[in-house]
Short mmCIF file of C-alpha atoms in Angstrom, two decimals:
data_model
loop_
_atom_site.label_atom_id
_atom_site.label_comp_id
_atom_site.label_asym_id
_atom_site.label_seq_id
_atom_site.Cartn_x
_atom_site.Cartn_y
_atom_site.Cartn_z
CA UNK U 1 0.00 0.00 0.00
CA UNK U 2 1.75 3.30 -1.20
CA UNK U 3 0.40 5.57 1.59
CA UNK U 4 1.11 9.04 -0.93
CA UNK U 5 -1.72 7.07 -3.02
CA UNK U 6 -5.22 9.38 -2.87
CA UNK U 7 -7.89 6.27 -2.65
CA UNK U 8 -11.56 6.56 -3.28
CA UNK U 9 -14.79 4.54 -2.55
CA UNK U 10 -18.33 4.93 -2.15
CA UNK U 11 -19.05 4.86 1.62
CA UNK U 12 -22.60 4.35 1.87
CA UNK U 13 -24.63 1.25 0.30
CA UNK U 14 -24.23 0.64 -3.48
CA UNK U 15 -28.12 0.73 -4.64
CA UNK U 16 -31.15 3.17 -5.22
CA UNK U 17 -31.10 6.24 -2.19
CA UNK U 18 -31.57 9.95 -1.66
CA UNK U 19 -27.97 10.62 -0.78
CA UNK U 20 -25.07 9.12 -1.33
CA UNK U 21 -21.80 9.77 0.28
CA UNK U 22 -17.96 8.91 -1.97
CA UNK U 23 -14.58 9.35 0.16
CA UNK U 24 -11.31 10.36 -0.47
CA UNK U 25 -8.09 10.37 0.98
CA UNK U 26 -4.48 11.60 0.15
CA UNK U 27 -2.34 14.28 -0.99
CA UNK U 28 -4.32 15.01 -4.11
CA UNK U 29 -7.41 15.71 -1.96
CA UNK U 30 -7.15 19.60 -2.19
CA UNK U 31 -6.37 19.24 -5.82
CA UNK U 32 -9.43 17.72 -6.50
CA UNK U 33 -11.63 19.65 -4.94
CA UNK U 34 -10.43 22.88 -6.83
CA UNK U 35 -10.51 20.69 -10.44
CA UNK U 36 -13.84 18.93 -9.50
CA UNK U 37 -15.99 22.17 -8.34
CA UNK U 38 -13.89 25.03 -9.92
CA UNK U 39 -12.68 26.69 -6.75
CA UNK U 40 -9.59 28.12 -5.68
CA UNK U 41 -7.88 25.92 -3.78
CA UNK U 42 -6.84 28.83 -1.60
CA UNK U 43 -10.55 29.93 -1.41
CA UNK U 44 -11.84 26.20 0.10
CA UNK U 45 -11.89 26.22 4.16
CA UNK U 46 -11.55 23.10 5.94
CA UNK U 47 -14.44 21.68 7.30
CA UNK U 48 -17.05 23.98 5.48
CA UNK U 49 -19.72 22.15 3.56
CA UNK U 50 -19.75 23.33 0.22
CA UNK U 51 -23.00 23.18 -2.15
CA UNK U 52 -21.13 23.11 -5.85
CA UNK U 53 -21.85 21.40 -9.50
CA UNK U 54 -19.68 18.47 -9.97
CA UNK U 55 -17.72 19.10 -13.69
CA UNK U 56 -16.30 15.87 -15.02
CA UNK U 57 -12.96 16.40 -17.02
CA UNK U 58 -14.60 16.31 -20.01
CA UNK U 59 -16.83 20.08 -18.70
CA UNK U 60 -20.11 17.64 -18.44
CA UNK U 61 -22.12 18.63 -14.93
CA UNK U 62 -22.46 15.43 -13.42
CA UNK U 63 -24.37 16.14 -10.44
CA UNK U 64 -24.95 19.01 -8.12
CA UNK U 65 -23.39 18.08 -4.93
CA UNK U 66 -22.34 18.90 -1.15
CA UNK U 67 -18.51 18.46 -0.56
CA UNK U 68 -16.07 18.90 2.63
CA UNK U 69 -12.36 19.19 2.95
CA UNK U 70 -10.49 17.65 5.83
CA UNK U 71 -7.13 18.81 6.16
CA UNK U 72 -4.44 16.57 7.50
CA UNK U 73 -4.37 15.45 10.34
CA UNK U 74 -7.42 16.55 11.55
CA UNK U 75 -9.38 14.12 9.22
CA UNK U 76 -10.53 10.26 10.26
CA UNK U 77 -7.74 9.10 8.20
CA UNK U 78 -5.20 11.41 9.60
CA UNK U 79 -3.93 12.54 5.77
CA UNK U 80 -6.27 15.22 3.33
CA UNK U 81 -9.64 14.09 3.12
CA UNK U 82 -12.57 14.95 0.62
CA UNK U 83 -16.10 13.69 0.83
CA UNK U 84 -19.28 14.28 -1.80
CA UNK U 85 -22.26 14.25 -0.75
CA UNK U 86 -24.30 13.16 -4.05
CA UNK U 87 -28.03 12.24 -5.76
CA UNK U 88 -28.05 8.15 -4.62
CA UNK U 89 -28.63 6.98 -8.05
CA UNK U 90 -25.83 4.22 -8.34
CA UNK U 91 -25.31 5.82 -12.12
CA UNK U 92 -24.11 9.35 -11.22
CA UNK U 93 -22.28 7.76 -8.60
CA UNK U 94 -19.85 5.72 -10.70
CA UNK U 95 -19.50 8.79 -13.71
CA UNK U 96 -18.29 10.73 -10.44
CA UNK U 97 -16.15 7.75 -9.08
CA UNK U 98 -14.70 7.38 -12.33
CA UNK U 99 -14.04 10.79 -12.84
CA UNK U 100 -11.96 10.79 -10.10
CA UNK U 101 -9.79 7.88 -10.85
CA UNK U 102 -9.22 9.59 -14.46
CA UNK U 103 -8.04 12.29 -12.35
CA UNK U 104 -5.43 10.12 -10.20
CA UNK U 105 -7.02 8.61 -7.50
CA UNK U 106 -7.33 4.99 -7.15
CA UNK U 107 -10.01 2.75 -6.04
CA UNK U 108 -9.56 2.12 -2.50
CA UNK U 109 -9.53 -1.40 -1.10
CA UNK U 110 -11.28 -2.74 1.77
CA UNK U 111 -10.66 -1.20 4.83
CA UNK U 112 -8.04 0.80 3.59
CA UNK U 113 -9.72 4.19 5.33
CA UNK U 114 -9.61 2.50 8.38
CA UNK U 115 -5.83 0.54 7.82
CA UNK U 116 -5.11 4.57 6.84
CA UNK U 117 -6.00 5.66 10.28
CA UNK U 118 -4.51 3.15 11.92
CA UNK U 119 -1.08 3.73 10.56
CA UNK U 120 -1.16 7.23 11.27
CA UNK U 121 -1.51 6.90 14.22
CA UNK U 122 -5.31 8.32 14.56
CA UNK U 123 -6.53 4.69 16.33
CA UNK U 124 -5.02 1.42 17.78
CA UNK U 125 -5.49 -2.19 15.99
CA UNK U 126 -8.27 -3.00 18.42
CA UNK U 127 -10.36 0.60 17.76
CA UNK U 128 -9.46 -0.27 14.03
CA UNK U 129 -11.07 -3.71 14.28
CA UNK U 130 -14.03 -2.00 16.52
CA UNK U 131 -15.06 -0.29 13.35
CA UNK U 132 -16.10 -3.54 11.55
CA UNK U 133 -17.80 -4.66 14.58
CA UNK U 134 -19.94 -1.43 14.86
CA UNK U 135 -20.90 -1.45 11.34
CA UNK U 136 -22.22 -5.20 11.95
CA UNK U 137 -23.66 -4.85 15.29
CA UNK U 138 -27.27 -6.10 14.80
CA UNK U 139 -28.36 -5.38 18.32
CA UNK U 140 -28.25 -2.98 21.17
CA UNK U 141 -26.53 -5.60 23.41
CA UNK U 142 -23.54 -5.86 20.00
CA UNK U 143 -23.55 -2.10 19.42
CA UNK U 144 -22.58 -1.15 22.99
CA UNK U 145 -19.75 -3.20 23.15
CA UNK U 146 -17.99 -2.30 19.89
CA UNK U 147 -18.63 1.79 20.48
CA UNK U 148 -16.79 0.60 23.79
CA UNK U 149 -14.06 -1.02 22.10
CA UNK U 150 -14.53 1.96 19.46
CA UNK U 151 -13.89 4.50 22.37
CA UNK U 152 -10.71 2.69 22.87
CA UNK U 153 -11.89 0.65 26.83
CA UNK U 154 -10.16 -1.85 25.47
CA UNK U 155 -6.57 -0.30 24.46
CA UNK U 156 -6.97 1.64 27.75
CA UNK U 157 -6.88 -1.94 29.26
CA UNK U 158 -3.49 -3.25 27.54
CA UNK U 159 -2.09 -0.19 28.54
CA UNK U 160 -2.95 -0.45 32.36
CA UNK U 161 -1.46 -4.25 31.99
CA UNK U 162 1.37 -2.52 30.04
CA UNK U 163 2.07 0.07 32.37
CA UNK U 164 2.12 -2.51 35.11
CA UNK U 165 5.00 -4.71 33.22
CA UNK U 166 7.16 -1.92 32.34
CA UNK U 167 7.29 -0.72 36.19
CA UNK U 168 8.31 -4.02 37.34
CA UNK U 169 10.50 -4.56 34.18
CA UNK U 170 12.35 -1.26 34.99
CA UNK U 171 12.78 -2.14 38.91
CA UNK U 172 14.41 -5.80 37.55
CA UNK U 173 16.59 -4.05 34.93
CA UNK U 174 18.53 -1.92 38.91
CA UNK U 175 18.90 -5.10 40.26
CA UNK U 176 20.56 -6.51 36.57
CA UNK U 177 22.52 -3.42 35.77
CA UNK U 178 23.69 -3.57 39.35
CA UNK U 179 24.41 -7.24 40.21
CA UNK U 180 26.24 -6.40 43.63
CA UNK U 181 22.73 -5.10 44.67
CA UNK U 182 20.78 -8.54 45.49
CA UNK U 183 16.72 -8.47 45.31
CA UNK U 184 15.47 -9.09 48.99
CA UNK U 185 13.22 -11.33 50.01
CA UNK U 186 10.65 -9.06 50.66
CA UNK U 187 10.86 -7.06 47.51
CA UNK U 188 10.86 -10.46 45.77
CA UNK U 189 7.64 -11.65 47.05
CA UNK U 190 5.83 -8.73 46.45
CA UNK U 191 6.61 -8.62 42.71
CA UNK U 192 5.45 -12.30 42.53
CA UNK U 193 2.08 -11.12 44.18
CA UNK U 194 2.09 -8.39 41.82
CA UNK U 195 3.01 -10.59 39.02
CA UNK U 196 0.12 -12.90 39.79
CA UNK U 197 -2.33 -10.68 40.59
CA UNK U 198 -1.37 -9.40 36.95
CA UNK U 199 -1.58 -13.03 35.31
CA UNK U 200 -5.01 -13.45 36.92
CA UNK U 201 -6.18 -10.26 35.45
CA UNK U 202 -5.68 -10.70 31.98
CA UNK U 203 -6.62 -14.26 32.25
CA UNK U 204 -10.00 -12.40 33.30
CA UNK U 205 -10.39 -10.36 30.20
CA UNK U 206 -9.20 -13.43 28.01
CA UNK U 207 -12.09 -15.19 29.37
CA UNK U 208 -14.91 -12.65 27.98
CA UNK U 209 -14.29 -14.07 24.71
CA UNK U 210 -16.69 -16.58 25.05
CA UNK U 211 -19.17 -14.52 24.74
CA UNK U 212 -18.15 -12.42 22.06
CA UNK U 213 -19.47 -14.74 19.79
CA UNK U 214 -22.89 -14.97 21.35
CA UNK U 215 -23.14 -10.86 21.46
CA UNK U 216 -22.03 -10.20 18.01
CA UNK U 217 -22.91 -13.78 16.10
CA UNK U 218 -25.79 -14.15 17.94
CA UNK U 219 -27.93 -16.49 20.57
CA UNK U 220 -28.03 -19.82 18.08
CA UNK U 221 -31.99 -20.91 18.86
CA UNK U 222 -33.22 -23.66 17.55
CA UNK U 223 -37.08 -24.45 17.51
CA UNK U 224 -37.57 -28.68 18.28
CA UNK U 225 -40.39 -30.61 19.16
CA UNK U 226 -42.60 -33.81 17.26
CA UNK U 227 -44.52 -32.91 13.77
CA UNK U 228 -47.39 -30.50 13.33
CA UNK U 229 -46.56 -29.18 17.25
CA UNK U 230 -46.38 -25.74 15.66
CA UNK U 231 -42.58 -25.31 15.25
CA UNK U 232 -43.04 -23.35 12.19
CA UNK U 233 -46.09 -21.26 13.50
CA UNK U 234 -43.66 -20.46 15.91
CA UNK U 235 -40.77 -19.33 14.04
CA UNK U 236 -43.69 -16.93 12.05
CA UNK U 237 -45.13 -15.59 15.24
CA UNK U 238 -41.35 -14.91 16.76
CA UNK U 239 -40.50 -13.00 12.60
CA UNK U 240 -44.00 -11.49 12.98
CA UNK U 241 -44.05 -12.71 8.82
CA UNK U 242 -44.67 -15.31 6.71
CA UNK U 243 -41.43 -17.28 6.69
CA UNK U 244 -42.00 -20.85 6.93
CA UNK U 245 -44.90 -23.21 5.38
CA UNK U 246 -47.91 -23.93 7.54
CA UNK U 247 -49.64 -26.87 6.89
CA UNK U 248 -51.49 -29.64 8.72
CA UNK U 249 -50.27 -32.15 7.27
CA UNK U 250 -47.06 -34.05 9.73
CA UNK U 251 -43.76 -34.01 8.03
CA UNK U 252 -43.98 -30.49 6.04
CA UNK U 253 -40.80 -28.96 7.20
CA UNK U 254 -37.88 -31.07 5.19
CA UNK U 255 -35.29 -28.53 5.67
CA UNK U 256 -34.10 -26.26 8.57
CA UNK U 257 -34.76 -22.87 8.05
CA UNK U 258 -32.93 -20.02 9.56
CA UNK U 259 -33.56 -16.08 10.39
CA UNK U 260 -32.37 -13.86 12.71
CA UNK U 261 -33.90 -11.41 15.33
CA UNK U 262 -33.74 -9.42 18.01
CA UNK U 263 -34.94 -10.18 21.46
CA UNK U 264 -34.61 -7.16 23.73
CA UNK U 265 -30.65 -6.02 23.83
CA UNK U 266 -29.68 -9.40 22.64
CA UNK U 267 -29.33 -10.98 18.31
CA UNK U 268 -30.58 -14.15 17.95
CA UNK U 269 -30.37 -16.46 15.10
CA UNK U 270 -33.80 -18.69 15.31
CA UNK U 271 -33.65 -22.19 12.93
CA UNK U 272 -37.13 -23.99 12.71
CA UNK U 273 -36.24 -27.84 12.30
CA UNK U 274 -38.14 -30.81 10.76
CA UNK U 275 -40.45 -32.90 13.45
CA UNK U 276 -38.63 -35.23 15.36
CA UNK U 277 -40.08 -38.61 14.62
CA UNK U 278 -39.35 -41.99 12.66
CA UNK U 279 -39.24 -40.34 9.39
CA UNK U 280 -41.70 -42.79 6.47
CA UNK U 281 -38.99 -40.90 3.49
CA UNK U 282 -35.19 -41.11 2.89
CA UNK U 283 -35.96 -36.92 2.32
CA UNK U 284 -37.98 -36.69 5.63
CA UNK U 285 -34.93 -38.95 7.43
CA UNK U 286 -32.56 -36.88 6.13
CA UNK U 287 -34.39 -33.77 7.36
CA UNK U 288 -34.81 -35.17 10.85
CA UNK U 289 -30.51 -35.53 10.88
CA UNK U 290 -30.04 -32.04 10.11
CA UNK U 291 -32.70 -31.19 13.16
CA UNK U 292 -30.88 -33.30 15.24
CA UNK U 293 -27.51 -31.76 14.06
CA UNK U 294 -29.17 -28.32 14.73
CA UNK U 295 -30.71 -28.62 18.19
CA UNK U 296 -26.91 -30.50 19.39
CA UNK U 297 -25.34 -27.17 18.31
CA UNK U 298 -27.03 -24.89 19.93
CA UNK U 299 -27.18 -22.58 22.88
CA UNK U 300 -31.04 -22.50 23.24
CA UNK U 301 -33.68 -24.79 22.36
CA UNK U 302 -37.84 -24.26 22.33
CA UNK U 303 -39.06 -27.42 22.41
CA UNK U 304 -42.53 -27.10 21.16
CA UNK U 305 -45.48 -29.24 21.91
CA UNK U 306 -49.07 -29.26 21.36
CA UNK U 307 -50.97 -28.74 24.92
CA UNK U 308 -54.08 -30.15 23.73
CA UNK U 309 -53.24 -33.60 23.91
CA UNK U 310 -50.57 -35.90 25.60
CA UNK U 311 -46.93 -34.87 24.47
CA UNK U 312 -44.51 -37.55 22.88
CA UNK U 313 -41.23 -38.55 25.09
CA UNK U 314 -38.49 -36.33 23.95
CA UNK U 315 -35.30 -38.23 22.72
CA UNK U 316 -32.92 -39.57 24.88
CA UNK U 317 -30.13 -37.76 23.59
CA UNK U 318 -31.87 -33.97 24.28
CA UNK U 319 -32.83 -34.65 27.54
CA UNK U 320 -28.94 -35.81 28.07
CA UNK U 321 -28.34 -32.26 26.39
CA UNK U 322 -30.57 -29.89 27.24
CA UNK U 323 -32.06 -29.05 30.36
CA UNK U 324 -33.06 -26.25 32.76
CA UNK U 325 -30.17 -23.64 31.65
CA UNK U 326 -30.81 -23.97 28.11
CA UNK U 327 -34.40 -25.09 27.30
CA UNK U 328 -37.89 -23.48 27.33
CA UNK U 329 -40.71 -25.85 26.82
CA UNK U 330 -43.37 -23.98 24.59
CA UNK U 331 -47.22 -25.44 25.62
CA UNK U 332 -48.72 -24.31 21.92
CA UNK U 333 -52.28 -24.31 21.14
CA UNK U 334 -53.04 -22.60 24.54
CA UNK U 335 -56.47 -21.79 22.87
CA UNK U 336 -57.95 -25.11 23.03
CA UNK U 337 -58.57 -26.94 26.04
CA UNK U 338 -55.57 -28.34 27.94
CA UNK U 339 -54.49 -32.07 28.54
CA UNK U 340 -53.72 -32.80 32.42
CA UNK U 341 -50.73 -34.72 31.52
CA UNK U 342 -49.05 -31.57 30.15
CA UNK U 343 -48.69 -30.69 33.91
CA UNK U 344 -45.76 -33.47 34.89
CA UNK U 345 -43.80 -33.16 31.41
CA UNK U 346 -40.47 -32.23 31.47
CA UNK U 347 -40.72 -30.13 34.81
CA UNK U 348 -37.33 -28.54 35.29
CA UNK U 349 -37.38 -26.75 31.87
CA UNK U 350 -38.89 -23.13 31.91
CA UNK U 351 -42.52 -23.02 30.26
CA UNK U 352 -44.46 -20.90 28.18
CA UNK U 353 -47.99 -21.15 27.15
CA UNK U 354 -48.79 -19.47 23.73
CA UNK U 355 -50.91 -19.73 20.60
CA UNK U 356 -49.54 -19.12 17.69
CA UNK U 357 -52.95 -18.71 16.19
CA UNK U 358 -54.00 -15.42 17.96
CA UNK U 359 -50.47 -14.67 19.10
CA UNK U 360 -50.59 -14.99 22.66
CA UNK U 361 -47.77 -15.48 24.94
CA UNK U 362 -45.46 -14.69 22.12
CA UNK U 363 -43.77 -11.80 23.81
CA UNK U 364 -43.93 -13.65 26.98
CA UNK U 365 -41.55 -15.97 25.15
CA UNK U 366 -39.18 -13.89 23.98
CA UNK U 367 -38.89 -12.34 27.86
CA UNK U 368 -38.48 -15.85 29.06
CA UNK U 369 -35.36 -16.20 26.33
CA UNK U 370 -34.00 -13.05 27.50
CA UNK U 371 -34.60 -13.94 30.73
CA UNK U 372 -32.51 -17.30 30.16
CA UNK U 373 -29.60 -14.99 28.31
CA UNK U 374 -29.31 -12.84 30.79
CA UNK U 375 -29.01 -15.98 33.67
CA UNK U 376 -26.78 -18.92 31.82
CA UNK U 377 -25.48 -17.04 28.35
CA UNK U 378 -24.64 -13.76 28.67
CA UNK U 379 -22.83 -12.46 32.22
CA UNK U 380 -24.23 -8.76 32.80
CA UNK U 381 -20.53 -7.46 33.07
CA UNK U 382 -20.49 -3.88 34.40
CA UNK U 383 -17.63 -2.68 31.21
CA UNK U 384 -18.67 -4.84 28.15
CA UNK U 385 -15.33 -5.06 27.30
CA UNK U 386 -15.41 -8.77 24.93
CA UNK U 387 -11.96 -9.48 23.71
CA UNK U 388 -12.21 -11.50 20.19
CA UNK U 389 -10.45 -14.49 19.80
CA UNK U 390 -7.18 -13.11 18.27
CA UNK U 391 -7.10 -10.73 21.78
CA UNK U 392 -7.78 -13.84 23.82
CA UNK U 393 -5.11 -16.16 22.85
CA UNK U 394 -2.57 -13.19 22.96
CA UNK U 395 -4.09 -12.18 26.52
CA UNK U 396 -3.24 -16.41 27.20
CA UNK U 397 0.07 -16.40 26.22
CA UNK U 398 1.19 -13.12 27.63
CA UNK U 399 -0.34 -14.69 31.12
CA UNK U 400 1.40 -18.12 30.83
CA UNK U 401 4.90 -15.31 30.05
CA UNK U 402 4.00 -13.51 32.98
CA UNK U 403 3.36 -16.88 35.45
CA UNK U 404 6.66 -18.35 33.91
CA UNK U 405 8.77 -15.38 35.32
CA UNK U 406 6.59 -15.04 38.77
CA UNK U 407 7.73 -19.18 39.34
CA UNK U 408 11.01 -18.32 38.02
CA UNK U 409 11.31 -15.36 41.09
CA UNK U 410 9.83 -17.79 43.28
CA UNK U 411 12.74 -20.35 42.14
CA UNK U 412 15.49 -17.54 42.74
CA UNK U 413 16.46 -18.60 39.49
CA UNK U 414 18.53 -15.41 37.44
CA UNK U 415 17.02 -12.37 36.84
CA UNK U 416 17.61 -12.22 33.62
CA UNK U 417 15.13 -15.11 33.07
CA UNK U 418 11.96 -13.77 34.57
CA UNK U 419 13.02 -9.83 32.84
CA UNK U 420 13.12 -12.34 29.34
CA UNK U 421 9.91 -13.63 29.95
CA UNK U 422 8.63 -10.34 31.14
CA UNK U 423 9.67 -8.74 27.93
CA UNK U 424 7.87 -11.00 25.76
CA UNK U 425 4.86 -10.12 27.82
CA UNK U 426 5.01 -6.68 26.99
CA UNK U 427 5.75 -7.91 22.98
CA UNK U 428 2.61 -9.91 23.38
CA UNK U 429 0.54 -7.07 24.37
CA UNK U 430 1.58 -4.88 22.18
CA UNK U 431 0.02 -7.11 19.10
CA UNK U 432 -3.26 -6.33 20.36
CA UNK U 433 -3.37 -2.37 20.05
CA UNK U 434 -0.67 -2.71 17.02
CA UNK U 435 2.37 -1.57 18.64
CA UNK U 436 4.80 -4.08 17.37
CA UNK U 437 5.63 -4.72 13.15
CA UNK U 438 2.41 -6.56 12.21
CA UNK U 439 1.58 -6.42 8.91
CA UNK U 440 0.88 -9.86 8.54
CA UNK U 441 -1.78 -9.37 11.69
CA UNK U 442 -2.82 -5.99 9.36
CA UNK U 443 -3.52 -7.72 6.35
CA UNK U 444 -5.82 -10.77 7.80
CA UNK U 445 -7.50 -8.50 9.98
CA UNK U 446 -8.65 -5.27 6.89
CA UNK U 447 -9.35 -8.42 4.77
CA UNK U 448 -12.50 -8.28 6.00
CA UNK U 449 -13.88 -4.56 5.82
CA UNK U 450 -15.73 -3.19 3.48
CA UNK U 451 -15.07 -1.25 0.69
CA UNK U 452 -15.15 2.28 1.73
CA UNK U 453 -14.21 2.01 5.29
#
C-alpha cells in the first residue's frame, strides 16, 4: 500500500437512495476539490460544507453536490480528506467515481480508510477492528460493546497491563545493571504477588471471549419438538411474517430454516427444524438428521409441543443435552382446552404457554429467552469489554509469560530469566493495540472490511 496514493470509494450502500456519500483520501485531496468544483484551492476552508456542481474532465455537470475538505491530520484518516455528498442513483455515482480515478485517485480497497488511520496513528489495531464490529452490530446488546471497544476501553486496558509490566520490568533491569545489589526477600515476594495478581487479570479479560461470539454472532436458537406441534407457526409468530410453510399435514418442514432477530438487547439467530419422529422418506430422514444436528449445536432450544393432547417422550439424547439452563418448553395451542398430563412433562425446563394462532404469549416468550440470556449465556458485566479471539489467545500467552517469570522469582532462578519472559509479555501485548511490526496481523485482519471504510 503506497500511503502518498489518494484512494476513493463509495461509503454508503451501493443501490437506489436519496444521498449518497464517496470518500477520499491523500495528498491530491485539495487538488481535486479545486478541479472537481472550480474553486480556488486557496478559497476552500476546511471543514465547510460546500454546495457546488460536480464538472467531469470532459466540462459535463455530473451532479450538483455537497462536498467537505479535511485537512491533514485533523481528518478520520489522519492525511487530506474529501467527501461528496451526491443524488443516490448508483449511475451518477460511478461517472463521479470514475471521474476521479481519471483524475489520479485509485479505487480504495477494503478497509483501507480504516488501515489509513490506523497507521497514522489516529486509532489502535483494536479501535481499528471495533469499526467492523460497529458497522455489523445487529443489536443494542452488540452495538454497545464495539462503540466501547470503538472509544478505545479496550486499548486503555493493555495499557494499564502494560504500564504494570514496564514498572516491574524497569525495577528488575537496577537489580541486573547492578548485580552487587541482590533483590530481597521481601521485595521479591511482592513482585510475585504483583506478578500474579497481573496473570489473573488478563486471564479475566481473556475469558470474555466466550461470549463475544454470542453478542455479536448471535444467541443460536433452535425451535424442536414432534410434527405439526407448531414449530413453524412459531418461528412466524417470533419473525412477525410469513417465513416458513404452515400446513397440517405431519412431516412439512424437510429442511431447517434459519432467520435472525432481536430479542430485547440481545441478536438471535432462530432455525425452525423438521419434526422429530421416525421419518416414512429417505428426504424426511434426512431432514430429521439435520434437526438433530441443529438442536446438538445450539445454545437454546424451544421445544414445542401441542398442549391439547398428551406430548410424545423427547429423545434420549436432548434430555442428556438440554435441560433447565438452556431449554424453554413452549405449551402451543393454549387456545384449546388443555391435557392434564401436560402438567408433569419435562418439569425442570422453563414453560411458556402461547398460541400461535392469535399470538398470545409470544412476547412472553421472547422475555423468558432473555430472561434465560441474561441468567446462563450472557454475564451482565459492568464494562462490556469482549476481547475476540485473536485478543484472547494473545491475553493467554502473555499470562502463561507472565506466570513463567513469577515461578522463576519464586525459584530464585537469574534475573535475567523472569526480565526475558517479562519482555515478551510486553511484545505480546503490544500485538493487540498494534504496537509491534504486524503487517501480517494488518492484512488478515482489513481483509475483512468493506469497501469504503
Amino acid at each position: 500500500m503506497n500511503k502518498q496514493d489518494t484512494i476513493v470509494a463509495l461509503s454508503t450502500p451501493s443501490a437506489e437512495s436519496a444521498v449518497a456519500m464517496i470518500r477520499l483520501s491523500g495528498d491530491k485531496c485539495p487538488m481535486l476539490a479545486s478541479e472537481c468544483f472550480g474553486k480556488e484551492i486557496s478559497s476552500i476552508e476546511a471543514r465547510r460544507a460546500y454546495f457546488a456542481k460536480y464538472i467531469s474532465t470532459e466540462k459535463d455537470v455530473l451532479d450538483e453536490v455537497v462536498f467537505i475538505l479535511y485537512k491533514a491530520p485533523h481528518s478520520y484518516t489522519g492525511e487530506d480528506m474529501l467527501e461528496i455528498s451526491c443524488h443516490g442513483n448508483p449511475f451518477i455515482i460511478q461517472n463521479i467515481i470514475g471521474d476521479l480515478i481519471r483524475r489520479g485517485a485509485r479505487a480504495a480497497e477494503g478497509g483501507e480508510f480504516t488501515r489509513r488511520a490506523f497507521c497514522n496513528d489516529k486509532m489502535d489495531l483494536s479501535q481499528a477492528e471495533a469499526v467492523s464490529l460497529l458497522i455489523g452490530a445487529r443489536s443494542s446488546r452488540s452495538l454497545k460493546a464495539a462503540q466501547m471497544q470503538l472509544d478505545g476501553e479496550l486499548g486503555r486496558r493493555i495499557g494499564s497491563f502494560s504500564q504494570k509490566l514496564l514498572d516491574i520490568c524497569a525495577l528488575l533491569e537496577a537489580y541486573i545493571d547492578f548485580p552487587e545489589e541482590e533483590i530481597e526477600k521481601r521485595s521479591s515476594d511482592e513482585i510475585s504477588k504483583n506478578l500474579d495478581k497481573l496473570s489473573g487479570d488478563i486471564r479475566s479479560l481473556a475469558s470474555t471471549s466466550k461470549y463475544s461470539a454470542l453478542v455479536h454472532g448471535g444467541i443460536n436458537i433452535v425451535i424442536a419438538g414432534a410434527p405439526n406441534a407448531g414449530k413453524s407457526s412459531l418461528l412466524n409468530a417470533l419473525l412477525g411474517s410469513e417465513r416458513a410453510i404452515v400446513d397440517s399435514r405431519a412431516g412439512t418442514t424437510r429442511d431447517y430454516i434459519r432467520e435472525q432477530a432481536v430479542f430485547g438487547p440481545h441478536r438471535v439467530n432462530i432455525t425452525d427444524t423438521a419434526g422429530l419422529r421416525n421419518a416414512k422418506d429417505n428426504i424426511e430422514s434426512r431432514g430429521v438428521e439435520l434437526a438433530e444436528e441443529k438442536i446438538k449445536s445450539a445454545d437454546m432450544l424451544f421445544f414445542v409441543v401441542d398442549s391439547s393432547c398428551q406430548p410424545p417422550e423427547p429423545p434420549k439424547w436432548l434430555k442428556e443435552n438440554f435441560g433447565a439452563k438452556n431449554t424453554i418448553l413452549v405449551l402451543n395451542k393454549a387456545d384449546l382446552p388443555q391435557d392434564t398430563s401436560i402438567c408433569n412433562f419435562m418439569p425442570e425446563c422453563r414453560r411458556v404457554k402461547v398460541s400461535c394462532l392469535n399470538m398470545e404469549g409470544i412476547d412472553a416468550l421472547k422475555d423468558e429467552a432473555i430472561s434465560l440470556i441474561n441468567e446462563h449465556h450472557l454475564r451482565a458485566a459492568a464494562d462490556d469489554i469482549l476481547v475476540s479471539a485473536r485478543h484472547a489467545r494473545i491475553l493467554e500467552e502473555a499470562a502463561s509469560l507472565i506466570e513463567s517469570a513469577s515461578a522463576a522469582l519464586k525459584d530464585n532462578r537469574p534475573i535475567e530469566f523472569v526480565s526475558s519472559d517479562l519482555k515478551e509479555a510486553l511484545y505480546s501485548l503490544g500485538a493487540i493495540v498494534g504496537k509491534i511490526d504486524c503487517e501480517n496481523i494488518l492484512d488478515k485482519i482489513f481483509s475483512n472490511f468493506c469497501i469504503g471504510k
